[in-house]
Amino acid sequence: MDFSRWYNSVPIFTRSWLTGTVVMSLLERMGILPGEFLILLPFKFVYTKFQIWRPLTSVLFYPLTPQTGFHFMLNCYFLYNYSVRLEREHFKNTPADHLFMLIFNWVNCVILGALFNVPLLMDPMVMSVLYVWCKLNSDTIVNFWFGTQFKAALLPWVLLGINLLLTSSAKYSIIGIVVGHLYYSLKFMYPTYRNTPSLIETPQFLKNYFPDIRGGLYGFGGNRLDNNQPRPTGGRFSNWGTGHRLGAD
């Protein structure tokens, strides 16, 4: 598959997020955009100097240096891998719900980032989406480094431990886990336990703009899937973070 075909096959929200991240980071690396104006801090500039773009650019921008390049690529891998899975699997017929999850997580990452002086939000945002996928697929077995395998529910905590060992700081990962857990709890866990409707619902204007998909067509950049076609499961991607359902052949 050539690049253009692969790129166009990526669902629209994941494609837009990944594209924005790569383009903005490269533009800063080439000196076209000033990095100090792309980060969240100082947050007071958002309302005192009307630099209202900072909450958005702080999620998309990541400074590229020889020391951070590998971490950036890992973030892009996790972003693509787990956002695509959510968009093609759990939200395949409800694109507005996927967009609302991204917006909800982004807003809460910004709030916590401002409270805890976090200048860059790519790590927390990616972790929050990964956490949601892991909770929705908690019994999936994922493959990790050196052939290790464990349930997907443990993956965020394994990554938290690795970040703590490599960077001596877990703040970014913890914020992502907290935000992902907040969304999962309000959207899925609490309604299940209490047998009540979800505590957060996608606004109707998003549903109007990105209506639910009826029948087998996914649309918005995704693949065509009919209702009788099995949903994609783990094992579609290789190496780090891939998985398969327990009991699957």
PDB file of N, CA, C and O in Angstrom, residues 207-242:
ATOM      1  N   LYS A 207     -23.560  15.652  16.716  1.00  0.00           N
ATOM      2  CA  LYS A 207     -24.304  14.567  16.068  1.00  0.00           C
ATOM      3  C   LYS A 207     -24.886  15.029  14.734  1.00  0.00           C
ATOM      4  O   LYS A 207     -24.952  14.252  13.774  1.00  0.00           O
ATOM      5  N   ASN A 208     -25.312  16.283  14.677  1.00  0.00           N
ATOM      6  CA  ASN A 208     -25.870  16.806  13.425  1.00  0.00           C
ATOM      7  C   ASN A 208     -24.794  16.934  12.355  1.00  0.00           C
ATOM      8  O   ASN A 208     -25.043  16.682  11.173  1.00  0.00           O
ATOM      9  N   TYR A 209     -23.609  17.345  12.776  1.00  0.00           N
ATOM     10  CA  TYR A 209     -22.525  17.556  11.813  1.00  0.00           C
ATOM     11  C   TYR A 209     -21.855  16.247  11.424  1.00  0.00           C
ATOM     12  O   TYR A 209     -21.437  16.071  10.278  1.00  0.00           O
ATOM     13  N   PHE A 210     -21.741  15.328  12.387  1.00  0.00           N
ATOM     14  CA  PHE A 210     -21.183  13.996  12.128  1.00  0.00           C
ATOM     15  C   PHE A 210     -22.213  12.956  12.558  1.00  0.00           C
ATOM     16  O   PHE A 210     -22.099  12.371  13.640  1.00  0.00           O
ATOM     17  N   PRO A 211     -23.242  12.754  11.743  1.00  0.00           N
ATOM     18  CA  PRO A 211     -24.345  11.868  12.149  1.00  0.00           C
ATOM     19  C   PRO A 211     -23.893  10.420  12.294  1.00  0.00           C
ATOM     20  O   PRO A 211     -22.894   9.997  11.705  1.00  0.00           O
ATOM     21  N   ASP A 212     -24.658   9.685  13.096  1.00  0.00           N
ATOM     22  CA  ASP A 212     -24.388   8.263  13.257  1.00  0.00           C
ATOM     23  C   ASP A 212     -24.488   7.569  11.906  1.00  0.00           C
ATOM     24  O   ASP A 212     -25.291   7.939  11.050  1.00  0.00           O
ATOM     25  N   ILE A 213     -23.642   6.563  11.740  1.00  0.00           N
ATOM     26  CA  ILE A 213     -23.610   5.818  10.479  1.00  0.00           C
ATOM     27  C   ILE A 213     -24.620   4.684  10.542  1.00  0.00           C
ATOM     28  O   ILE A 213     -24.602   3.877  11.457  1.00  0.00           O
ATOM     29  N   ARG A 214     -25.500   4.648   9.569  1.00  0.00           N
ATOM     30  CA  ARG A 214     -26.490   3.577   9.486  1.00  0.00           C
ATOM     31  C   ARG A 214     -26.032   2.573   8.451  1.00  0.00           C
ATOM     32  O   ARG A 214     -25.536   2.943   7.390  1.00  0.00           O
ATOM     33  N   GLY A 215     -26.216   1.303   8.720  1.00  0.00           N
ATOM     34  CA  GLY A 215     -25.796   0.263   7.798  1.00  0.00           C
ATOM     35  C   GLY A 215     -24.321  -0.019   7.931  1.00  0.00           C
ATOM     36  O   GLY A 215     -23.721   0.147   8.985  1.00  0.00           O
ATOM     37  N   GLY A 216     -23.685  -0.428   6.817  1.00  0.00           N
ATOM     38  CA  GLY A 216     -22.315  -0.902   6.895  1.00  0.00           C
ATOM     39  C   GLY A 216     -21.254   0.104   6.530  1.00  0.00           C
ATOM     40  O   GLY A 216     -20.096  -0.196   6.644  1.00  0.00           O
ATOM     41  N   LEU A 217     -21.627   1.308   6.097  1.00  0.00           N
ATOM     42  CA  LEU A 217     -20.621   2.258   5.654  1.00  0.00           C
ATOM     43  C   LEU A 217     -20.123   3.068   6.828  1.00  0.00           C
ATOM     44  O   LEU A 217     -20.879   3.759   7.489  1.00  0.00           O
ATOM     45  N   TYR A 218     -18.828   3.006   7.052  1.00  0.00           N
ATOM     46  CA  TYR A 218     -18.256   3.759   8.162  1.00  0.00           C
ATOM     47  C   TYR A 218     -18.108   5.235   7.816  1.00  0.00           C
ATOM     48  O   TYR A 218     -18.512   6.098   8.554  1.00  0.00           O
ATOM     49  N   GLY A 219     -17.522   5.530   6.676  1.00  0.00           N
ATOM     50  CA  GLY A 219     -17.401   6.897   6.205  1.00  0.00           C
ATOM     51  C   GLY A 219     -16.339   7.695   6.948  1.00  0.00           C
ATOM     52  O   GLY A 219     -15.587   7.187   7.754  1.00  0.00           O
ATOM     53  N   PHE A 220     -16.292   8.985   6.665  1.00  0.00           N
ATOM     54  CA  PHE A 220     -15.346   9.917   7.272  1.00  0.00           C
ATOM     55  C   PHE A 220     -13.918   9.388   7.226  1.00  0.00           C
ATOM     56  O   PHE A 220     -13.188   9.459   8.198  1.00  0.00           O
ATOM     57  N   GLY A 221     -13.532   8.804   6.096  1.00  0.00           N
ATOM     58  CA  GLY A 221     -12.157   8.367   5.936  1.00  0.00           C
ATOM     59  C   GLY A 221     -11.902   6.946   6.368  1.00  0.00           C
ATOM     60  O   GLY A 221     -10.793   6.455   6.244  1.00  0.00           O
ATOM     61  N   GLY A 222     -12.917   6.256   6.898  1.00  0.00           N
ATOM     62  CA  GLY A 222     -12.700   4.899   7.356  1.00  0.00           C
ATOM     63  C   GLY A 222     -12.946   3.894   6.264  1.00  0.00           C
ATOM     64  O   GLY A 222     -13.193   4.222   5.105  1.00  0.00           O
ATOM     65  N   ASN A 223     -12.900   2.620   6.614  1.00  0.00           N
ATOM     66  CA  ASN A 223     -13.130   1.552   5.662  1.00  0.00           C
ATOM     67  C   ASN A 223     -14.602   1.179   5.623  1.00  0.00           C
ATOM     68  O   ASN A 223     -15.342   1.384   6.576  1.00  0.00           O
ATOM     69  N   ARG A 224     -15.005   0.584   4.523  1.00  0.00           N
ATOM     70  CA  ARG A 224     -16.375   0.140   4.399  1.00  0.00           C
ATOM     71  C   ARG A 224     -16.534  -1.184   5.141  1.00  0.00           C
ATOM     72  O   ARG A 224     -15.832  -2.142   4.892  1.00  0.00           O
ATOM     73  N   LEU A 225     -17.501  -1.199   6.043  1.00  0.00           N
ATOM     74  CA  LEU A 225     -17.737  -2.390   6.850  1.00  0.00           C
ATOM     75  C   LEU A 225     -19.227  -2.676   6.835  1.00  0.00           C
ATOM     76  O   LEU A 225     -20.034  -1.813   7.177  1.00  0.00           O
ATOM     77  N   ASP A 226     -19.621  -3.878   6.468  1.00  0.00           N
ATOM     78  CA  ASP A 226     -21.031  -4.196   6.584  1.00  0.00           C
ATOM     79  C   ASP A 226     -21.294  -4.785   7.962  1.00  0.00           C
ATOM     80  O   ASP A 226     -20.398  -5.148   8.703  1.00  0.00           O
ATOM     81  N   ASN A 227     -22.561  -4.859   8.327  1.00  0.00           N
ATOM     82  CA  ASN A 227     -22.916  -5.241   9.688  1.00  0.00           C
ATOM     83  C   ASN A 227     -22.549  -6.673  10.012  1.00  0.00           C
ATOM     84  O   ASN A 227     -22.426  -7.027  11.184  1.00  0.00           O
ATOM     85  N   ASN A 228     -22.397  -7.516   9.012  1.00  0.00           N
ATOM     86  CA  ASN A 228     -22.064  -8.914   9.266  1.00  0.00           C
ATOM     87  C   ASN A 228     -20.574  -9.174   9.278  1.00  0.00           C
ATOM     88  O   ASN A 228     -20.132 -10.281   9.543  1.00  0.00           O
ATOM     89  N   GLN A 229     -19.800  -8.146   8.962  1.00  0.00           N
ATOM     90  CA  GLN A 229     -18.346  -8.314   8.936  1.00  0.00           C
ATOM     91  C   GLN A 229     -17.798  -8.254  10.346  1.00  0.00           C
ATOM     92  O   GLN A 229     -18.181  -7.382  11.125  1.00  0.00           O
ATOM     93  N   PRO A 230     -16.913  -9.191  10.713  1.00  0.00           N
ATOM     94  CA  PRO A 230     -16.360  -9.149  12.071  1.00  0.00           C
ATOM     95  C   PRO A 230     -15.628  -7.849  12.314  1.00  0.00           C
ATOM     96  O   PRO A 230     -14.961  -7.313  11.435  1.00  0.00           O
ATOM     97  N   ARG A 231     -15.743  -7.346  13.531  1.00  0.00           N
ATOM     98  CA  ARG A 231     -15.025  -6.135  13.906  1.00  0.00           C
ATOM     99  C   ARG A 231     -13.558  -6.450  14.077  1.00  0.00           C
ATOM    100  O   ARG A 231     -13.190  -7.524  14.538  1.00  0.00           O
ATOM    101  N   PRO A 232     -12.692  -5.506  13.725  1.00  0.00           N
ATOM    102  CA  PRO A 232     -11.265  -5.746  13.885  1.00  0.00           C
ATOM    103  C   PRO A 232     -10.917  -5.953  15.343  1.00  0.00           C
ATOM    104  O   PRO A 232     -11.482  -5.325  16.226  1.00  0.00           O
ATOM    105  N   THR A 233      -9.981  -6.838  15.593  1.00  0.00           N
ATOM    106  CA  THR A 233      -9.528  -7.081  16.949  1.00  0.00           C
ATOM    107  C   THR A 233      -8.022  -6.924  16.976  1.00  0.00           C
ATOM    108  O   THR A 233      -7.403  -6.526  16.011  1.00  0.00           O
ATOM    109  N   GLY A 234      -7.408  -7.250  18.124  1.00  0.00           N
ATOM    110  CA  GLY A 234      -5.969  -7.104  18.265  1.00  0.00           C
ATOM    111  C   GLY A 234      -5.215  -7.993  17.290  1.00  0.00           C
ATOM    112  O   GLY A 234      -5.762  -8.904  16.680  1.00  0.00           O
ATOM    113  N   GLY A 235      -3.933  -7.718  17.164  1.00  0.00           N
ATOM    114  CA  GLY A 235      -3.097  -8.496  16.269  1.00  0.00           C
ATOM    115  C   GLY A 235      -2.943  -7.879  14.904  1.00  0.00           C
ATOM    116  O   GLY A 235      -2.162  -8.348  14.098  1.00  0.00           O
ATOM    117  N   ARG A 236      -3.685  -6.795  14.642  1.00  0.00           N
ATOM    118  CA  ARG A 236      -3.602  -6.165  13.340  1.00  0.00           C
ATOM    119  C   ARG A 236      -2.329  -5.351  13.199  1.00  0.00           C
ATOM    120  O   ARG A 236      -1.842  -5.123  12.118  1.00  0.00           O
ATOM    121  N   PHE A 237      -1.806  -4.880  14.312  1.00  0.00           N
ATOM    122  CA  PHE A 237      -0.561  -4.143  14.313  1.00  0.00           C
ATOM    123  C   PHE A 237       0.506  -5.020  14.934  1.00  0.00           C
ATOM    124  O   PHE A 237       0.219  -5.894  15.732  1.00  0.00           O
ATOM    125  N   SER A 238       1.746  -4.758  14.617  1.00  0.00           N
ATOM    126  CA  SER A 238       2.820  -5.625  15.074  1.00  0.00           C
ATOM    127  C   SER A 238       3.539  -5.018  16.256  1.00  0.00           C
ATOM    128  O   SER A 238       3.553  -3.802  16.453  1.00  0.00           O
ATOM    129  N   ASN A 239       4.167  -5.894  17.039  1.00  0.00           N
ATOM    130  CA  ASN A 239       5.057  -5.527  18.123  1.00  0.00           C
ATOM    131  C   ASN A 239       4.342  -4.808  19.251  1.00  0.00           C
ATOM    132  O   ASN A 239       3.302  -5.234  19.703  1.00  0.00           O
ATOM    133  N   TRP A 240       4.888  -3.649  19.655  1.00  0.00           N
ATOM    134  CA  TRP A 240       4.560  -3.022  20.915  1.00  0.00           C
ATOM    135  C   TRP A 240       3.083  -2.643  21.002  1.00  0.00           C
ATOM    136  O   TRP A 240       2.574  -1.882  20.236  1.00  0.00           O
ATOM    137  N   GLY A 241       2.413  -3.194  22.019  1.00  0.00           N
ATOM    138  CA  GLY A 241       1.064  -2.773  22.314  1.00  0.00           C
ATOM    139  C   GLY A 241      -0.013  -3.488  21.538  1.00  0.00           C
ATOM    140  O   GLY A 241      -1.180  -3.136  21.626  1.00  0.00           O
ATOM    141  N   THR A 242       0.315  -4.504  20.744  1.00  0.00           N
ATOM    142  CA  THR A 242      -0.695  -5.215  20.010  1.00  0.00           C
ATOM    143  C   THR A 242      -1.312  -6.295  20.884  1.00  0.00           C
ATOM    144  O   THR A 242      -0.796  -6.631  21.929  1.00  0.00           O
TER     145      THR A 242
END
